[in-house]
Amino acid sequence: MKKSGREMGQVTGDAMGVPELAKRMDDFGDEWSYGIKQLTKFSEKASKALVKVKESFEKLDHELAEAGRKQGKNKGSGK
């Protein structure tokens, strides 16, 4: 994502030949680069959040398994 953002940011409208098209291409390159930076930033944050959610579920799963084992032992011992 970063590479394509840099590449689009480096494209100049002059390469297009027609002045109005060149201006629009310059604007598009700037917007594309900004958009890619934003997507990268938000996807990194989302990835970190998902890792935390995964870790929380794993911890909860482990705690529930431990509670189930303890409950099973207590039933087997007549308590």
PDB file of N, CA and C in Angstrom:
ATOM      1  N   MET A   1       0.825  -1.186   0.000  1.00  0.00           N
ATOM      2  CA  MET A   1       0.000   0.000   0.000  1.00  0.00           C
ATOM      3  C   MET A   1       0.875   1.259   0.000  1.00  0.00           C
ATOM      4  N   LYS A   2       1.916   1.234   0.798  1.00  0.00           N
ATOM      5  CA  LYS A   2       2.777   2.411   0.873  1.00  0.00           C
ATOM      6  C   LYS A   2       3.468   2.671  -0.454  1.00  0.00           C
ATOM      7  N   LYS A   3       3.903   1.593  -1.116  1.00  0.00           N
ATOM      8  CA  LYS A   3       4.612   1.741  -2.388  1.00  0.00           C
ATOM      9  C   LYS A   3       3.692   2.374  -3.437  1.00  0.00           C
ATOM     10  N   SER A   4       2.467   1.869  -3.537  1.00  0.00           N
ATOM     11  CA  SER A   4       1.556   2.433  -4.550  1.00  0.00           C
ATOM     12  C   SER A   4       1.218   3.886  -4.224  1.00  0.00           C
ATOM     13  N   GLY A   5       1.115   4.225  -2.936  1.00  0.00           N
ATOM     14  CA  GLY A   5       0.862   5.614  -2.556  1.00  0.00           C
ATOM     15  C   GLY A   5       2.001   6.525  -2.960  1.00  0.00           C
ATOM     16  N   ARG A   6       3.229   6.071  -2.736  1.00  0.00           N
ATOM     17  CA  ARG A   6       4.403   6.868  -3.137  1.00  0.00           C
ATOM     18  C   ARG A   6       4.434   7.030  -4.645  1.00  0.00           C
ATOM     19  N   GLU A   7       4.175   5.938  -5.368  1.00  0.00           N
ATOM     20  CA  GLU A   7       4.238   5.993  -6.830  1.00  0.00           C
ATOM     21  C   GLU A   7       3.185   6.940  -7.394  1.00  0.00           C
ATOM     22  N   MET A   8       1.959   6.884  -6.857  1.00  0.00           N
ATOM     23  CA  MET A   8       0.913   7.783  -7.360  1.00  0.00           C
ATOM     24  C   MET A   8       1.224   9.226  -6.992  1.00  0.00           C
ATOM     25  N   GLY A   9       1.847   9.438  -5.856  1.00  0.00           N
ATOM     26  CA  GLY A   9       2.217  10.791  -5.449  1.00  0.00           C
ATOM     27  C   GLY A   9       3.298  11.381  -6.334  1.00  0.00           C
ATOM     28  N   GLN A  10       4.070  10.519  -6.997  1.00  0.00           N
ATOM     29  CA  GLN A  10       5.168  10.977  -7.846  1.00  0.00           C
ATOM     30  C   GLN A  10       4.747  11.197  -9.295  1.00  0.00           C
ATOM     31  N   VAL A  11       3.567  10.734  -9.664  1.00  0.00           N
ATOM     32  CA  VAL A  11       3.096  10.928 -11.038  1.00  0.00           C
ATOM     33  C   VAL A  11       2.744  12.395 -11.220  1.00  0.00           C
ATOM     34  N   THR A  12       3.295  12.997 -12.250  1.00  0.00           N
ATOM     35  CA  THR A  12       2.983  14.403 -12.515  1.00  0.00           C
ATOM     36  C   THR A  12       1.955  14.505 -13.624  1.00  0.00           C
ATOM     37  N   GLY A  13       1.116  15.518 -13.500  1.00  0.00           N
ATOM     38  CA  GLY A  13       0.105  15.741 -14.521  1.00  0.00           C
ATOM     39  C   GLY A  13       0.708  16.133 -15.859  1.00  0.00           C
ATOM     40  N   ASP A  14       1.906  16.697 -15.834  1.00  0.00           N
ATOM     41  CA  ASP A  14       2.559  17.103 -17.087  1.00  0.00           C
ATOM     42  C   ASP A  14       2.744  15.917 -18.026  1.00  0.00           C
ATOM     43  N   ALA A  15       2.866  14.738 -17.459  1.00  0.00           N
ATOM     44  CA  ALA A  15       3.042  13.533 -18.282  1.00  0.00           C
ATOM     45  C   ALA A  15       1.801  13.245 -19.125  1.00  0.00           C
ATOM     46  N   MET A  16       0.661  13.859 -18.763  1.00  0.00           N
ATOM     47  CA  MET A  16      -0.588  13.605 -19.481  1.00  0.00           C
ATOM     48  C   MET A  16      -0.731  14.471 -20.727  1.00  0.00           C
ATOM     49  N   GLY A  17      -0.026  15.610 -20.784  1.00  0.00           N
ATOM     50  CA  GLY A  17      -0.060  16.433 -21.995  1.00  0.00           C
ATOM     51  C   GLY A  17      -1.115  17.519 -21.986  1.00  0.00           C
ATOM     52  N   VAL A  18      -2.377  17.218 -21.743  1.00  0.00           N
ATOM     53  CA  VAL A  18      -3.467  18.190 -21.773  1.00  0.00           C
ATOM     54  C   VAL A  18      -3.507  18.920 -20.427  1.00  0.00           C
ATOM     55  N   PRO A  19      -3.480  20.254 -20.420  1.00  0.00           N
ATOM     56  CA  PRO A  19      -3.393  21.004 -19.154  1.00  0.00           C
ATOM     57  C   PRO A  19      -4.471  20.645 -18.116  1.00  0.00           C
ATOM     58  N   GLU A  20      -5.730  20.582 -18.521  1.00  0.00           N
ATOM     59  CA  GLU A  20      -6.801  20.266 -17.554  1.00  0.00           C
ATOM     60  C   GLU A  20      -6.641  18.833 -17.025  1.00  0.00           C
ATOM     61  N   LEU A  21      -6.298  17.929 -17.913  1.00  0.00           N
ATOM     62  CA  LEU A  21      -6.066  16.551 -17.495  1.00  0.00           C
ATOM     63  C   LEU A  21      -4.838  16.478 -16.583  1.00  0.00           C
ATOM     64  N   ALA A  22      -3.838  17.266 -16.883  1.00  0.00           N
ATOM     65  CA  ALA A  22      -2.636  17.286 -16.053  1.00  0.00           C
ATOM     66  C   ALA A  22      -2.974  17.751 -14.641  1.00  0.00           C
ATOM     67  N   LYS A  23      -3.792  18.800 -14.518  1.00  0.00           N
ATOM     68  CA  LYS A  23      -4.198  19.296 -13.202  1.00  0.00           C
ATOM     69  C   LYS A  23      -4.983  18.238 -12.451  1.00  0.00           C
ATOM     70  N   ARG A  24      -5.913  17.613 -13.122  1.00  0.00           N
ATOM     71  CA  ARG A  24      -6.721  16.573 -12.473  1.00  0.00           C
ATOM     72  C   ARG A  24      -5.857  15.387 -12.048  1.00  0.00           C
ATOM     73  N   MET A  25      -4.885  15.046 -12.862  1.00  0.00           N
ATOM     74  CA  MET A  25      -3.995  13.937 -12.524  1.00  0.00           C
ATOM     75  C   MET A  25      -3.154  14.281 -11.296  1.00  0.00           C
ATOM     76  N   ASP A  26      -2.685  15.525 -11.219  1.00  0.00           N
ATOM     77  CA  ASP A  26      -1.947  15.967 -10.033  1.00  0.00           C
ATOM     78  C   ASP A  26      -2.825  15.858  -8.785  1.00  0.00           C
ATOM     79  N   ASP A  27      -4.070  16.332  -8.889  1.00  0.00           N
ATOM     80  CA  ASP A  27      -5.003  16.254  -7.754  1.00  0.00           C
ATOM     81  C   ASP A  27      -5.265  14.802  -7.364  1.00  0.00           C
ATOM     82  N   PHE A  28      -5.490  13.964  -8.358  1.00  0.00           N
ATOM     83  CA  PHE A  28      -5.757  12.552  -8.090  1.00  0.00           C
ATOM     84  C   PHE A  28      -4.574  11.902  -7.383  1.00  0.00           C
ATOM     85  N   GLY A  29      -3.364  12.193  -7.851  1.00  0.00           N
ATOM     86  CA  GLY A  29      -2.172  11.615  -7.235  1.00  0.00           C
ATOM     87  C   GLY A  29      -2.051  12.013  -5.772  1.00  0.00           C
ATOM     88  N   ASP A  30      -2.329  13.279  -5.472  1.00  0.00           N
ATOM     89  CA  ASP A  30      -2.281  13.753  -4.090  1.00  0.00           C
ATOM     90  C   ASP A  30      -3.356  13.075  -3.238  1.00  0.00           C
ATOM     91  N   GLU A  31      -4.573  12.995  -3.760  1.00  0.00           N
ATOM     92  CA  GLU A  31      -5.666  12.367  -3.017  1.00  0.00           C
ATOM     93  C   GLU A  31      -5.407  10.872  -2.827  1.00  0.00           C
ATOM     94  N   TRP A  32      -4.911  10.213  -3.847  1.00  0.00           N
ATOM     95  CA  TRP A  32      -4.611   8.785  -3.773  1.00  0.00           C
ATOM     96  C   TRP A  32      -3.569   8.531  -2.683  1.00  0.00           C
ATOM     97  N   SER A  33      -2.521   9.311  -2.689  1.00  0.00           N
ATOM     98  CA  SER A  33      -1.459   9.150  -1.712  1.00  0.00           C
ATOM     99  C   SER A  33      -2.000   9.364  -0.296  1.00  0.00           C
ATOM    100  N   TYR A  34      -2.798  10.400  -0.100  1.00  0.00           N
ATOM    101  CA  TYR A  34      -3.396  10.667   1.211  1.00  0.00           C
ATOM    102  C   TYR A  34      -4.311   9.504   1.621  1.00  0.00           C
ATOM    103  N   GLY A  35      -5.130   9.044   0.696  1.00  0.00           N
ATOM    104  CA  GLY A  35      -6.060   7.945   0.983  1.00  0.00           C
ATOM    105  C   GLY A  35      -5.342   6.663   1.382  1.00  0.00           C
ATOM    106  N   ILE A  36      -4.274   6.348   0.689  1.00  0.00           N
ATOM    107  CA  ILE A  36      -3.496   5.153   1.001  1.00  0.00           C
ATOM    108  C   ILE A  36      -2.863   5.291   2.382  1.00  0.00           C
ATOM    109  N   LYS A  37      -2.359   6.473   2.711  1.00  0.00           N
ATOM    110  CA  LYS A  37      -1.777   6.697   4.047  1.00  0.00           C
ATOM    111  C   LYS A  37      -2.838   6.491   5.125  1.00  0.00           C
ATOM    112  N   GLN A  38      -4.039   7.001   4.885  1.00  0.00           N
ATOM    113  CA  GLN A  38      -5.113   6.842   5.860  1.00  0.00           C
ATOM    114  C   GLN A  38      -5.502   5.364   6.005  1.00  0.00           C
ATOM    115  N   LEU A  39      -5.628   4.667   4.892  1.00  0.00           N
ATOM    116  CA  LEU A  39      -5.960   3.233   4.944  1.00  0.00           C
ATOM    117  C   LEU A  39      -4.895   2.453   5.714  1.00  0.00           C
ATOM    118  N   THR A  40      -3.650   2.786   5.472  1.00  0.00           N
ATOM    119  CA  THR A  40      -2.551   2.111   6.169  1.00  0.00           C
ATOM    120  C   THR A  40      -2.645   2.368   7.662  1.00  0.00           C
ATOM    121  N   LYS A  41      -2.868   3.620   8.034  1.00  0.00           N
ATOM    122  CA  LYS A  41      -2.957   3.981   9.450  1.00  0.00           C
ATOM    123  C   LYS A  41      -4.122   3.251  10.122  1.00  0.00           C
ATOM    124  N   PHE A  42      -5.294   3.277   9.490  1.00  0.00           N
ATOM    125  CA  PHE A  42      -6.464   2.649  10.090  1.00  0.00           C
ATOM    126  C   PHE A  42      -6.352   1.128  10.107  1.00  0.00           C
ATOM    127  N   SER A  43      -5.753   0.547   9.079  1.00  0.00           N
ATOM    128  CA  SER A  43      -5.628  -0.913   9.058  1.00  0.00           C
ATOM    129  C   SER A  43      -4.638  -1.383  10.122  1.00  0.00           C
ATOM    130  N   GLU A  44      -3.604  -0.593  10.387  1.00  0.00           N
ATOM    131  CA  GLU A  44      -2.665  -0.955  11.459  1.00  0.00           C
ATOM    132  C   GLU A  44      -3.366  -0.915  12.809  1.00  0.00           C
ATOM    133  N   LYS A  45      -4.196   0.102  13.034  1.00  0.00           N
ATOM    134  CA  LYS A  45      -4.940   0.203  14.292  1.00  0.00           C
ATOM    135  C   LYS A  45      -5.941  -0.938  14.421  1.00  0.00           C
ATOM    136  N   ALA A  46      -6.619  -1.262  13.329  1.00  0.00           N
ATOM    137  CA  ALA A  46      -7.586  -2.360  13.354  1.00  0.00           C
ATOM    138  C   ALA A  46      -6.885  -3.683  13.633  1.00  0.00           C
ATOM    139  N   SER A  47      -5.732  -3.870  13.054  1.00  0.00           N
ATOM    140  CA  SER A  47      -4.971  -5.100  13.279  1.00  0.00           C
ATOM    141  C   SER A  47      -4.590  -5.241  14.749  1.00  0.00           C
ATOM    142  N   LYS A  48      -4.117  -4.162  15.361  1.00  0.00           N
ATOM    143  CA  LYS A  48      -3.753  -4.194  16.780  1.00  0.00           C
ATOM    144  C   LYS A  48      -4.979  -4.497  17.640  1.00  0.00           C
ATOM    145  N   ALA A  49      -6.116  -3.899  17.294  1.00  0.00           N
ATOM    146  CA  ALA A  49      -7.341  -4.137  18.060  1.00  0.00           C
ATOM    147  C   ALA A  49      -7.776  -5.598  17.940  1.00  0.00           C
ATOM    148  N   LEU A  50      -7.675  -6.159  16.747  1.00  0.00           N
ATOM    149  CA  LEU A  50      -8.057  -7.556  16.548  1.00  0.00           C
ATOM    150  C   LEU A  50      -7.149  -8.508  17.316  1.00  0.00           C
ATOM    151  N   VAL A  51      -5.865  -8.175  17.410  1.00  0.00           N
ATOM    152  CA  VAL A  51      -4.946  -8.996  18.201  1.00  0.00           C
ATOM    153  C   VAL A  51      -5.378  -8.982  19.661  1.00  0.00           C
ATOM    154  N   LYS A  52      -5.765  -7.809  20.178  1.00  0.00           N
ATOM    155  CA  LYS A  52      -6.229  -7.716  21.567  1.00  0.00           C
ATOM    156  C   LYS A  52      -7.502  -8.525  21.773  1.00  0.00           C
ATOM    157  N   VAL A  53      -8.427  -8.474  20.825  1.00  0.00           N
ATOM    158  CA  VAL A  53      -9.666  -9.248  20.919  1.00  0.00           C
ATOM    159  C   VAL A  53      -9.333 -10.738  20.942  1.00  0.00           C
ATOM    160  N   LYS A  54      -8.443 -11.167  20.066  1.00  0.00           N
ATOM    161  CA  LYS A  54      -8.032 -12.581  20.009  1.00  0.00           C
ATOM    162  C   LYS A  54      -7.426 -13.018  21.333  1.00  0.00           C
ATOM    163  N   GLU A  55      -6.528 -12.193  21.874  1.00  0.00           N
ATOM    164  CA  GLU A  55      -5.882 -12.533  23.150  1.00  0.00           C
ATOM    165  C   GLU A  55      -6.907 -12.602  24.282  1.00  0.00           C
ATOM    166  N   SER A  56      -7.883 -11.710  24.282  1.00  0.00           N
ATOM    167  CA  SER A  56      -8.924 -11.716  25.315  1.00  0.00           C
ATOM    168  C   SER A  56      -9.764 -12.975  25.229  1.00  0.00           C
ATOM    169  N   PHE A  57     -10.127 -13.386  24.010  1.00  0.00           N
ATOM    170  CA  PHE A  57     -10.909 -14.611  23.844  1.00  0.00           C
ATOM    171  C   PHE A  57     -10.102 -15.841  24.264  1.00  0.00           C
ATOM    172  N   GLU A  58      -8.817 -15.855  23.943  1.00  0.00           N
ATOM    173  CA  GLU A  58      -7.981 -16.984  24.352  1.00  0.00           C
ATOM    174  C   GLU A  58      -7.881 -17.062  25.872  1.00  0.00           C
ATOM    175  N   LYS A  59      -7.730 -15.921  26.530  1.00  0.00           N
ATOM    176  CA  LYS A  59      -7.662 -15.887  27.990  1.00  0.00           C
ATOM    177  C   LYS A  59      -8.977 -16.371  28.588  1.00  0.00           C
ATOM    178  N   LEU A  60     -10.097 -15.882  28.073  1.00  0.00           N
ATOM    179  CA  LEU A  60     -11.408 -16.294  28.550  1.00  0.00           C
ATOM    180  C   LEU A  60     -11.617 -17.794  28.337  1.00  0.00           C
ATOM    181  N   ASP A  61     -11.222 -18.288  27.190  1.00  0.00           N
ATOM    182  CA  ASP A  61     -11.354 -19.714  26.888  1.00  0.00           C
ATOM    183  C   ASP A  61     -10.559 -20.548  27.900  1.00  0.00           C
ATOM    184  N   HIS A  62      -9.349 -20.106  28.186  1.00  0.00           N
ATOM    185  CA  HIS A  62      -8.507 -20.810  29.158  1.00  0.00           C
ATOM    186  C   HIS A  62      -9.156 -20.773  30.553  1.00  0.00           C
ATOM    187  N   GLU A  63      -9.669 -19.615  30.952  1.00  0.00           N
ATOM    188  CA  GLU A  63     -10.314 -19.488  32.264  1.00  0.00           C
ATOM    189  C   GLU A  63     -11.550 -20.379  32.366  1.00  0.00           C
ATOM    190  N   LEU A  64     -12.338 -20.431  31.308  1.00  0.00           N
ATOM    191  CA  LEU A  64     -13.527 -21.288  31.309  1.00  0.00           C
ATOM    192  C   LEU A  64     -13.148 -22.771  31.367  1.00  0.00           C
ATOM    193  N   ALA A  65     -12.099 -23.134  30.659  1.00  0.00           N
ATOM    194  CA  ALA A  65     -11.638 -24.526  30.690  1.00  0.00           C
ATOM    195  C   ALA A  65     -11.166 -24.892  32.091  1.00  0.00           C
ATOM    196  N   GLU A  66     -10.427 -23.996  32.733  1.00  0.00           N
ATOM    197  CA  GLU A  66      -9.955 -24.247  34.102  1.00  0.00           C
ATOM    198  C   GLU A  66     -11.137 -24.373  35.062  1.00  0.00           C
ATOM    199  N   ALA A  67     -12.109 -23.493  34.931  1.00  0.00           N
ATOM    200  CA  ALA A  67     -13.293 -23.549  35.795  1.00  0.00           C
ATOM    201  C   ALA A  67     -14.045 -24.851  35.579  1.00  0.00           C
ATOM    202  N   GLY A  68     -14.132 -25.297  34.329  1.00  0.00           N
ATOM    203  CA  GLY A  68     -14.808 -26.562  34.022  1.00  0.00           C
ATOM    204  C   GLY A  68     -14.075 -27.744  34.633  1.00  0.00           C
ATOM    205  N   ARG A  69     -12.747 -27.723  34.568  1.00  0.00           N
ATOM    206  CA  ARG A  69     -11.964 -28.810  35.160  1.00  0.00           C
ATOM    207  C   ARG A  69     -12.142 -28.845  36.675  1.00  0.00           C
ATOM    208  N   LYS A  70     -12.119 -27.680  37.300  1.00  0.00           N
ATOM    209  CA  LYS A  70     -12.293 -27.613  38.760  1.00  0.00           C
ATOM    210  C   LYS A  70     -13.679 -28.099  39.165  1.00  0.00           C
ATOM    211  N   GLN A  71     -14.689 -27.691  38.388  1.00  0.00           N
ATOM    212  CA  GLN A  71     -16.059 -28.112  38.687  1.00  0.00           C
ATOM    213  C   GLN A  71     -16.197 -29.620  38.531  1.00  0.00           C
ATOM    214  N   GLY A  72     -15.564 -30.177  37.516  1.00  0.00           N
ATOM    215  CA  GLY A  72     -15.601 -31.629  37.306  1.00  0.00           C
ATOM    216  C   GLY A  72     -14.932 -32.381  38.422  1.00  0.00           C
ATOM    217  N   LYS A  73     -13.833 -31.868  38.944  1.00  0.00           N
ATOM    218  CA  LYS A  73     -13.141 -32.499  40.073  1.00  0.00           C
ATOM    219  C   LYS A  73     -13.988 -32.456  41.330  1.00  0.00           C
ATOM    220  N   ASN A  74     -14.674 -31.322  41.542  1.00  0.00           N
ATOM    221  CA  ASN A  74     -15.507 -31.180  42.744  1.00  0.00           C
ATOM    222  C   ASN A  74     -16.696 -32.141  42.696  1.00  0.00           C
ATOM    223  N   LYS A  75     -17.289 -32.370  41.537  1.00  0.00           N
ATOM    224  CA  LYS A  75     -18.412 -33.309  41.409  1.00  0.00           C
ATOM    225  C   LYS A  75     -17.948 -34.730  41.655  1.00  0.00           C
ATOM    226  N   GLY A  76     -16.762 -35.060  41.169  1.00  0.00           N
ATOM    227  CA  GLY A  76     -16.228 -36.415  41.320  1.00  0.00           C
ATOM    228  C   GLY A  76     -15.831 -36.727  42.733  1.00  0.00           C
ATOM    229  N   SER A  77     -15.540 -35.724  43.542  1.00  0.00           N
ATOM    230  CA  SER A  77     -15.096 -35.976  44.912  1.00  0.00           C
ATOM    231  C   SER A  77     -16.247 -35.866  45.914  1.00  0.00           C
ATOM    232  N   GLY A  78     -17.460 -35.652  45.428  1.00  0.00           N
ATOM    233  CA  GLY A  78     -18.619 -35.587  46.286  1.00  0.00           C
ATOM    234  C   GLY A  78     -18.835 -34.240  46.933  1.00  0.00           C
ATOM    235  N   LYS A  79     -18.112 -33.242  46.544  1.00  0.00           N
ATOM    236  CA  LYS A  79     -18.266 -31.907  47.133  1.00  0.00           C
ATOM    237  C   LYS A  79     -19.367 -31.148  46.450  1.00  0.00           C
TER     238      LYS A  79
END
